[in-house]
Short mmCIF file of C-alpha atoms in Angstrom, two decimals:
data_model
loop_
_atom_site.label_atom_id
_atom_site.label_comp_id
_atom_site.label_asym_id
_atom_site.label_seq_id
_atom_site.Cartn_x
_atom_site.Cartn_y
_atom_site.Cartn_z
CA UNK O 1 11.61 13.58 -26.81
CA UNK O 2 12.51 12.62 -23.24
CA UNK O 3 13.64 15.43 -20.49
CA UNK O 4 16.99 14.75 -19.10
CA UNK O 5 16.60 13.40 -15.48
CA UNK O 6 17.43 16.63 -14.09
CA UNK O 7 14.47 17.85 -16.05
CA UNK O 8 12.35 15.78 -14.88
CA UNK O 9 9.71 17.05 -11.95
CA UNK O 10 9.67 16.50 -8.10
CA UNK O 11 8.02 12.80 -7.94
CA UNK O 12 4.84 12.32 -5.93
CA UNK O 13 5.11 8.58 -5.20
CA UNK O 14 1.66 6.92 -4.33
CA UNK O 15 3.55 4.19 -2.30
CA UNK O 16 5.69 4.23 0.43
CA UNK O 17 5.58 3.13 3.76
CA UNK O 18 6.42 3.78 7.25
CA UNK O 19 7.66 1.73 10.41
CA UNK O 20 4.83 2.38 12.78
CA UNK O 21 5.95 3.82 16.27
CA UNK O 22 7.00 1.38 18.71
CA UNK O 23 5.51 2.99 21.59
CA UNK O 24 2.29 4.61 20.17
CA UNK O 25 0.05 2.32 21.58
CA UNK O 26 1.68 2.38 25.06
CA UNK O 27 1.90 5.94 25.42
CA UNK O 28 -1.90 6.37 24.02
CA UNK O 29 -3.76 3.36 25.19
CA UNK O 30 -5.35 3.53 28.90
CA UNK O 31 -2.70 2.18 31.29
CA UNK O 32 -5.39 -0.82 32.03
CA UNK O 33 -4.87 -1.54 28.00
CA UNK O 34 -1.09 -1.16 27.32
CA UNK O 35 -0.16 -4.98 28.32
CA UNK O 36 -2.66 -6.18 25.46
CA UNK O 37 -2.35 -3.14 22.69
CA UNK O 38 0.37 -3.12 20.21
CA UNK O 39 4.21 -2.92 21.57
CA UNK O 40 7.48 -4.13 21.13
CA UNK O 41 9.53 -7.05 22.52
CA UNK O 42 13.35 -7.64 22.10
CA UNK O 43 13.67 -11.19 21.40
CA UNK O 44 16.23 -13.48 19.60
CA UNK O 45 14.64 -15.07 16.29
CA UNK O 46 14.82 -17.17 13.00
CA UNK O 47 12.67 -16.45 9.54
CA UNK O 48 11.94 -18.65 6.67
CA UNK O 49 9.52 -18.34 3.59
CA UNK O 50 7.74 -21.39 2.74
CA UNK O 51 4.50 -21.95 0.25
CA UNK O 52 3.97 -17.91 -0.20
CA UNK O 53 3.99 -17.02 3.38
CA UNK O 54 6.66 -16.00 6.15
CA UNK O 55 6.97 -17.65 9.30
CA UNK O 56 9.57 -17.42 12.35
CA UNK O 57 10.60 -19.47 15.15
CA UNK O 58 10.79 -17.16 18.56
CA UNK O 59 12.98 -17.49 21.46
CA UNK O 60 15.93 -19.76 19.08
CA UNK O 61 19.12 -19.16 20.67
CA UNK O 62 21.01 -19.32 17.03
CA UNK O 63 18.50 -16.36 15.90
CA UNK O 64 18.92 -12.66 15.44
CA UNK O 65 18.38 -9.84 17.54
CA UNK O 66 14.41 -8.96 16.28
CA UNK O 67 11.73 -6.31 17.35
CA UNK O 68 8.62 -8.17 17.87
CA UNK O 69 5.46 -6.68 17.76
CA UNK O 70 2.87 -8.27 19.99
CA UNK O 71 -0.67 -7.20 20.42
CA UNK O 72 -3.27 -9.44 22.28
CA UNK O 73 -2.31 -12.75 20.93
CA UNK O 74 -0.64 -11.42 17.73
CA UNK O 75 3.44 -12.03 17.74
CA UNK O 76 5.08 -10.41 14.22
CA UNK O 77 8.91 -10.42 13.81
CA UNK O 78 10.19 -7.11 12.10
CA UNK O 79 12.45 -8.13 9.28
CA UNK O 80 15.36 -6.45 7.33
CA UNK O 81 13.35 -6.11 4.37
CA UNK O 82 10.74 -4.50 5.51
CA UNK O 83 13.13 -1.37 5.43
CA UNK O 84 16.38 -1.89 3.58
CA UNK O 85 16.44 1.35 1.81
CA UNK O 86 20.15 2.51 1.32
CA UNK O 87 21.20 -0.82 1.55
CA UNK O 88 23.06 -2.36 -1.71
CA UNK O 89 20.43 -4.75 -3.12
CA UNK O 90 23.47 -7.76 -3.04
CA UNK O 91 23.47 -7.06 0.63
CA UNK O 92 20.01 -7.42 1.68
CA UNK O 93 18.48 -10.26 3.39
CA UNK O 94 15.63 -11.88 4.97
CA UNK O 95 16.11 -11.82 8.27
CA UNK O 96 15.46 -10.56 11.58
CA UNK O 97 15.74 -6.76 12.37
CA UNK O 98 15.81 -4.31 15.21
CA UNK O 99 14.53 -0.76 14.11
CA UNK O 100 18.25 0.43 14.68
CA UNK O 101 18.86 -1.65 11.79
CA UNK O 102 17.02 0.63 9.26
CA UNK O 103 18.03 4.03 8.47
CA UNK O 104 16.31 6.49 10.44
CA UNK O 105 14.18 7.85 7.60
CA UNK O 106 12.10 4.52 7.55
CA UNK O 107 10.41 5.58 11.30
CA UNK O 108 11.60 9.43 11.90
CA UNK O 109 9.50 12.03 10.23
CA UNK O 110 12.43 14.73 10.04
CA UNK O 111 14.63 12.03 8.33
CA UNK O 112 11.77 10.81 5.87
CA UNK O 113 11.45 14.34 4.65
CA UNK O 114 15.52 14.49 4.06
CA UNK O 115 15.87 11.51 1.93
CA UNK O 116 12.51 12.45 -0.16
CA UNK O 117 14.61 15.94 -0.65
CA UNK O 118 17.52 13.57 -1.65
CA UNK O 119 15.19 11.37 -3.48
CA UNK O 120 13.58 14.31 -5.46
CA UNK O 121 10.05 13.12 -4.12
CA UNK O 122 7.87 16.07 -3.23
CA UNK O 123 4.91 13.99 -2.01
CA UNK O 124 4.45 10.25 -0.60
CA UNK O 125 1.34 8.65 0.58
CA UNK O 126 2.36 5.76 3.37
CA UNK O 127 1.04 2.51 3.67
CA UNK O 128 1.41 0.68 6.95
CA UNK O 129 4.33 -1.82 7.40
CA UNK O 130 4.85 -4.31 9.85
CA UNK O 131 2.28 -5.76 12.22
CA UNK O 132 -0.92 -3.42 10.89
CA UNK O 133 -0.18 -5.28 7.17
CA UNK O 134 -1.13 -2.96 4.39
CA UNK O 135 -4.77 -2.96 4.59
CA UNK O 136 -4.72 -3.22 8.68
CA UNK O 137 -5.62 -6.69 8.74
CA UNK O 138 -3.48 -6.80 11.84
CA UNK O 139 -6.61 -4.61 13.70
CA UNK O 140 -9.37 -6.76 12.24
CA UNK O 141 -7.66 -10.81 13.09
CA UNK O 142 -7.65 -9.49 16.66
CA UNK O 143 -10.61 -11.39 19.02
CA UNK O 144 -11.26 -7.96 21.08
CA UNK O 145 -13.00 -5.71 18.03
CA UNK O 146 -13.18 -2.67 20.89
CA UNK O 147 -9.77 -2.72 21.70
CA UNK O 148 -8.83 -3.05 17.77
CA UNK O 149 -10.95 -0.55 16.74
CA UNK O 150 -9.61 1.79 19.84
CA UNK O 151 -5.78 0.87 18.30
CA UNK O 152 -7.07 1.35 14.76
CA UNK O 153 -7.91 4.72 15.58
CA UNK O 154 -4.82 5.76 17.28
CA UNK O 155 -3.18 4.78 14.20
CA UNK O 156 -5.35 6.97 12.03
CA UNK O 157 -4.67 10.06 14.70
CA UNK O 158 -1.36 9.46 14.44
CA UNK O 159 -0.74 9.00 10.77
CA UNK O 160 -2.90 12.38 9.96
CA UNK O 161 -1.77 14.61 13.10
CA UNK O 162 1.89 13.58 13.49
CA UNK O 163 3.21 11.95 10.42
CA UNK O 164 1.43 13.62 8.05
CA UNK O 165 1.46 16.99 10.27
CA UNK O 166 3.31 20.23 11.15
CA UNK O 167 6.12 20.68 8.60
CA UNK O 168 5.24 17.14 6.58
CA UNK O 169 1.96 18.66 5.48
CA UNK O 170 1.52 18.27 1.65
CA UNK O 171 4.48 16.18 1.43
CA UNK O 172 3.43 12.64 3.45
CA UNK O 173 0.04 12.48 2.67
CA UNK O 174 -1.88 10.78 4.93
CA UNK O 175 -3.47 6.85 4.42
CA UNK O 176 -5.82 5.91 6.67
CA UNK O 177 -7.20 2.68 7.88
CA UNK O 178 -10.78 1.14 8.28
CA UNK O 179 -12.52 -1.29 10.68
CA UNK O 180 -12.82 -4.13 8.22
CA UNK O 181 -14.60 -6.36 10.63
CA UNK O 182 -17.72 -4.51 10.07
CA UNK O 183 -18.74 -1.94 6.94
CA UNK O 184 -21.07 0.46 9.18
CA UNK O 185 -18.11 1.03 11.26
CA UNK O 186 -15.66 1.51 8.58
CA UNK O 187 -17.62 4.32 6.65
CA UNK O 188 -17.86 6.30 9.96
CA UNK O 189 -14.38 6.00 10.07
CA UNK O 190 -14.15 7.04 6.60
CA UNK O 191 -15.96 9.97 7.27
CA UNK O 192 -14.26 10.63 10.41
CA UNK O 193 -10.78 10.93 8.91
CA UNK O 194 -12.08 12.68 5.60
CA UNK O 195 -13.17 15.86 8.56
CA UNK O 196 -9.39 15.35 9.35
CA UNK O 197 -8.45 16.18 5.90
CA UNK O 198 -7.35 12.07 5.13
CA UNK O 199 -8.78 11.57 1.66
CA UNK O 200 -7.49 7.64 1.07
CA UNK O 201 -7.87 4.96 2.62
CA UNK O 202 -6.27 1.35 2.84
CA UNK O 203 -8.15 -1.54 1.42
CA UNK O 204 -7.60 -5.19 0.78
CA UNK O 205 -7.50 -6.27 -2.50
CA UNK O 206 -9.43 -9.71 -1.82
CA UNK O 207 -12.00 -9.58 1.54
CA UNK O 208 -13.33 -12.93 1.22
CA UNK O 209 -9.22 -14.35 1.60
CA UNK O 210 -9.72 -12.60 5.07
CA UNK O 211 -12.56 -14.41 5.98
CA UNK O 212 -14.89 -11.27 5.29
CA UNK O 213 -17.54 -10.55 2.76
CA UNK O 214 -16.22 -10.57 -0.55
CA UNK O 215 -17.04 -7.78 -3.24
CA UNK O 216 -20.17 -10.03 -4.59
CA UNK O 217 -21.97 -9.59 -1.69
CA UNK O 218 -22.63 -6.20 -2.03
CA UNK O 219 -21.93 -6.06 1.70
CA UNK O 220 -19.23 -3.19 1.51
CA UNK O 221 -21.70 -0.38 -0.43
CA UNK O 222 -21.76 1.56 3.00
CA UNK O 223 -17.75 2.23 2.62
CA UNK O 224 -18.14 3.26 -0.98
CA UNK O 225 -20.83 5.31 -0.35
CA UNK O 226 -19.02 7.07 2.40
CA UNK O 227 -15.76 7.39 -0.37
CA UNK O 228 -18.07 8.97 -2.53
CA UNK O 229 -19.50 11.62 -0.41
CA UNK O 230 -16.05 12.44 1.12
CA UNK O 231 -14.02 11.88 -2.25
CA UNK O 232 -11.78 9.47 -0.78
CA UNK O 233 -9.61 7.31 -2.61
CA UNK O 234 -9.63 3.57 -2.02
CA UNK O 235 -5.99 2.04 -2.20
CA UNK O 236 -5.34 -1.56 -1.90
CA UNK O 237 -1.20 -2.86 -2.47
CA UNK O 238 -0.04 -5.92 -3.40
CA UNK O 239 -0.37 -8.55 -0.41
CA UNK O 240 -3.42 -6.79 1.21
CA UNK O 241 -5.29 -10.43 0.93
CA UNK O 242 -2.41 -11.60 3.43
CA UNK O 243 -1.46 -14.22 0.37
CA UNK O 244 0.73 -13.84 -2.11
CA UNK O 245 0.52 -16.02 -5.88
CA UNK O 246 2.42 -19.16 -5.36
CA UNK O 247 2.87 -22.62 -7.55
CA UNK O 248 3.74 -25.44 -4.58
CA UNK O 249 4.47 -25.38 -0.83
CA UNK O 250 7.81 -25.23 -1.62
CA UNK O 251 8.23 -22.61 -3.86
CA UNK O 252 10.73 -19.88 -3.01
CA UNK O 253 10.01 -16.06 -2.37
CA UNK O 254 11.05 -15.28 -6.12
CA UNK O 255 8.20 -16.99 -7.30
CA UNK O 256 5.71 -15.61 -5.26
CA UNK O 257 7.58 -12.16 -6.28
CA UNK O 258 7.42 -12.59 -9.93
CA UNK O 259 3.70 -13.33 -9.87
CA UNK O 260 2.32 -11.09 -7.56
CA UNK O 261 0.61 -8.88 -10.38
CA UNK O 262 -2.13 -12.20 -10.13
CA UNK O 263 -3.54 -10.27 -6.86
CA UNK O 264 -4.52 -7.13 -9.10
CA UNK O 265 -5.81 -9.12 -11.91
CA UNK O 266 -8.12 -11.25 -9.54
CA UNK O 267 -9.33 -8.19 -7.89
CA UNK O 268 -9.89 -5.82 -10.31
CA UNK O 269 -12.09 -8.59 -12.38
CA UNK O 270 -14.08 -8.59 -8.64
CA UNK O 271 -14.94 -5.11 -8.47
CA UNK O 272 -15.95 -4.81 -12.33
CA UNK O 273 -18.14 -8.48 -12.03
CA UNK O 274 -19.54 -8.04 -8.92
CA UNK O 275 -20.84 -4.68 -9.86
CA UNK O 276 -19.55 -2.44 -7.57
CA UNK O 277 -17.78 0.16 -10.40
CA UNK O 278 -21.06 0.21 -12.03
CA UNK O 279 -23.14 1.48 -8.83
CA UNK O 280 -20.52 3.89 -7.83
CA UNK O 281 -19.43 5.51 -11.13
CA UNK O 282 -17.91 8.41 -9.15
CA UNK O 283 -15.42 5.73 -7.01
CA UNK O 284 -11.59 6.07 -7.39
CA UNK O 285 -9.57 2.85 -6.67
CA UNK O 286 -5.54 2.54 -6.74
CA UNK O 287 -3.42 -0.78 -7.12
CA UNK O 288 -0.19 -0.07 -5.15
CA UNK O 289 2.99 -1.72 -6.53
CA UNK O 290 1.13 -3.40 -9.23
CA UNK O 291 2.94 -2.45 -11.97
CA UNK O 292 0.42 -2.12 -14.85
CA UNK O 293 1.77 -3.68 -17.69
CA UNK O 294 -1.49 -6.80 -17.20
CA UNK O 295 -4.03 -4.59 -17.63
CA UNK O 296 -4.58 -4.02 -21.33
CA UNK O 297 -4.93 -8.14 -21.88
CA UNK O 298 -6.88 -8.03 -18.81
CA UNK O 299 -9.34 -5.53 -19.64
CA UNK O 300 -9.27 -7.59 -22.94
CA UNK O 301 -10.20 -10.67 -22.01
CA UNK O 302 -12.77 -9.19 -19.62
CA UNK O 303 -14.43 -7.43 -22.41
CA UNK O 304 -14.38 -10.39 -24.53
CA UNK O 305 -16.18 -12.97 -21.38
CA UNK O 306 -19.15 -9.61 -20.97
CA UNK O 307 -19.78 -9.73 -24.76
CA UNK O 308 -19.96 -13.08 -25.31
CA UNK O 309 -22.65 -13.23 -22.05
CA UNK O 310 -21.51 -16.86 -20.85
CA UNK O 311 -19.52 -15.62 -17.95
CA UNK O 312 -22.82 -15.15 -15.08
CA UNK O 313 -22.69 -12.00 -14.96
CA UNK O 314 -24.86 -8.48 -16.28
CA UNK O 315 -23.33 -5.72 -16.93
CA UNK O 316 -24.47 -2.42 -18.36
CA UNK O 317 -21.17 -1.05 -19.67
CA UNK O 318 -18.24 -2.56 -20.91
CA UNK O 319 -15.25 -3.36 -18.04
CA UNK O 320 -13.07 -1.14 -20.01
CA UNK O 321 -15.37 1.51 -20.43
CA UNK O 322 -15.76 1.43 -16.52
CA UNK O 323 -12.23 1.58 -15.53
CA UNK O 324 -11.31 4.35 -17.37
CA UNK O 325 -10.90 7.50 -15.25
CA UNK O 326 -11.48 5.20 -11.87
CA UNK O 327 -9.06 2.56 -11.58
CA UNK O 328 -5.00 3.43 -11.26
CA UNK O 329 -1.82 1.55 -11.25
CA UNK O 330 1.66 2.31 -10.69
CA UNK O 331 5.19 1.62 -11.65
CA UNK O 332 8.73 1.77 -10.64
CA UNK O 333 10.01 -1.46 -12.77
CA UNK O 334 7.43 -1.99 -15.96
CA UNK O 335 8.96 -1.27 -18.99
CA UNK O 336 6.31 -3.24 -20.89
CA UNK O 337 3.72 -1.28 -19.22
CA UNK O 338 4.83 2.15 -20.25
CA UNK O 339 5.26 0.67 -24.01
CA UNK O 340 1.71 -0.03 -23.89
CA UNK O 341 0.63 3.24 -22.32
CA UNK O 342 -2.01 4.05 -24.54
CA UNK O 343 -3.75 0.92 -24.24
CA UNK O 344 -3.81 1.20 -20.29
CA UNK O 345 -4.26 4.64 -20.62
CA UNK O 346 -1.81 7.23 -19.77
CA UNK O 347 -4.01 8.79 -17.10
CA UNK O 348 -3.88 5.47 -14.82
CA UNK O 349 -0.32 5.33 -14.70
CA UNK O 350 1.02 6.53 -11.71
CA UNK O 351 4.55 6.43 -10.06
CA UNK O 352 6.28 5.07 -6.98
CA UNK O 353 9.34 5.07 -5.13
CA UNK O 354 8.32 1.98 -2.52
CA UNK O 355 10.39 3.30 -0.13
CA UNK O 356 11.96 2.11 2.07
CA UNK O 357 11.08 -1.36 0.56
CA UNK O 358 13.68 -3.78 -1.00
CA UNK O 359 12.04 -3.29 -4.37
CA UNK O 360 12.26 0.24 -3.68
CA UNK O 361 14.58 2.51 -6.01
CA UNK O 362 15.38 5.26 -3.09
CA UNK O 363 17.90 6.92 -3.61
CA UNK O 364 17.79 6.94 -7.50
CA UNK O 365 13.96 7.08 -8.46
CA UNK O 366 14.58 10.03 -10.30
CA UNK O 367 16.94 8.00 -12.45
CA UNK O 368 15.04 4.82 -12.37
CA UNK O 369 12.11 7.18 -13.96
CA UNK O 370 14.49 8.48 -16.53
CA UNK O 371 15.40 5.40 -17.92
CA UNK O 372 12.08 4.02 -18.00
CA UNK O 373 10.50 6.74 -19.49
CA UNK O 374 13.45 7.20 -22.24
CA UNK O 375 13.14 3.59 -23.06
CA UNK O 376 9.64 3.79 -23.21
CA UNK O 377 9.90 7.30 -26.02
CA UNK O 378 7.55 9.35 -23.55
CA UNK O 379 7.67 13.26 -24.20
CA UNK O 380 7.54 15.59 -21.39
CA UNK O 381 4.00 15.86 -21.02
CA UNK O 382 3.77 11.97 -20.64
CA UNK O 383 6.47 12.18 -18.38
CA UNK O 384 4.77 14.84 -15.81
CA UNK O 385 2.11 13.17 -15.95
CA UNK O 386 3.35 9.75 -14.54
CA UNK O 387 5.34 11.15 -12.09
CA UNK O 388 3.15 13.35 -10.75
CA UNK O 389 0.19 15.31 -12.08
CA UNK O 390 -2.03 11.57 -12.40
CA UNK O 391 -1.43 11.03 -9.06
CA UNK O 392 -2.83 14.40 -8.46
CA UNK O 393 -5.46 13.82 -10.05
CA UNK O 394 -6.01 10.23 -8.45
CA UNK O 395 -5.82 11.27 -4.56
CA UNK O 396 -7.12 15.00 -4.88
CA UNK O 397 -3.91 15.92 -3.72
CA UNK O 398 -4.97 19.83 -4.80
CA UNK O 399 -6.79 19.83 -1.18
CA UNK O 400 -3.15 19.38 0.16
CA UNK O 401 -2.08 22.83 -1.96
CA UNK O 402 0.33 20.31 -5.06
CA UNK O 403 -0.33 21.24 -8.38
CA UNK O 404 0.55 19.43 -11.27
#
């Protein structure tokens, strides 16, 4: 029998987000680099969405005030959908925004901890939000890679030492970025941040779409070796390939939002059919905002292709066997996935609140979880596993003193 909502244990969210400090790089970069490093300019902007991508018009006299992130040749607008938590869903719009438009918990550590308390969340992993994007593409795409590496390390040190340090230790769980443009440097960064107490990195769901070597190249193996060595989990957020599924250039945002799990499906195929999971059987990977209802059929199909021997790959172990205990997905809006939990594998299912995004469930995450669990007919042990226990296993959170 599903416990009452108030009897559910505290949540561990494996996918929340942080608005990067507007003055971080101006504080930390040397004076000669500050005018090229990440910084904010407040301007009037108009946003638009076409063909699976966001666009904007800068300096539009009819636009709204916006905190624009500038980094060398990069210009990225802050939009209200980056952090509308606390605003009724009916009032959320894809419009320009300044930080003061958001609740302080989107960027202030003390306020974030208070919001977590109000939302019955004990601990949360925070992905980037605006200009770095979900896997650090904002650093990888800049032409001056020395500057990018310096700025990326500033972000990681801030994430570990400031955002997740002090009173937030064991509650805000650090997630580091890696220099995607150089796997050897990336492996070094995995080891560097692990030595500082960070055991999770963000990676792209599809490096090929970023103009980087695919998983089939084997070029990322030094990174996975460092992850296995340091027991670091690889986290991939939907959209971390800088693209979302769409059907036509004039398709609305709703089309992409309804299809987004396709990115995780393709990514899982790459991890398995490239032989990467086979070469690194101790590696753990996790998909954020992926939901998991798609997983049983995907594995069934992959097993069928492997078994028939018609796909052009040779694997010693069936895809579904490679995934067990090593691949995780998370839910906050996937009743079908929870009803299929035995086919998915209960231990593979994590929970997220997606604070402070538009899809997020703040401040009702416990009720949302309860309603999903009850509709799926989950008992107390299953609820505890999904809402916190599985996350501890997936990310090694016992190293932060967190217990099931």
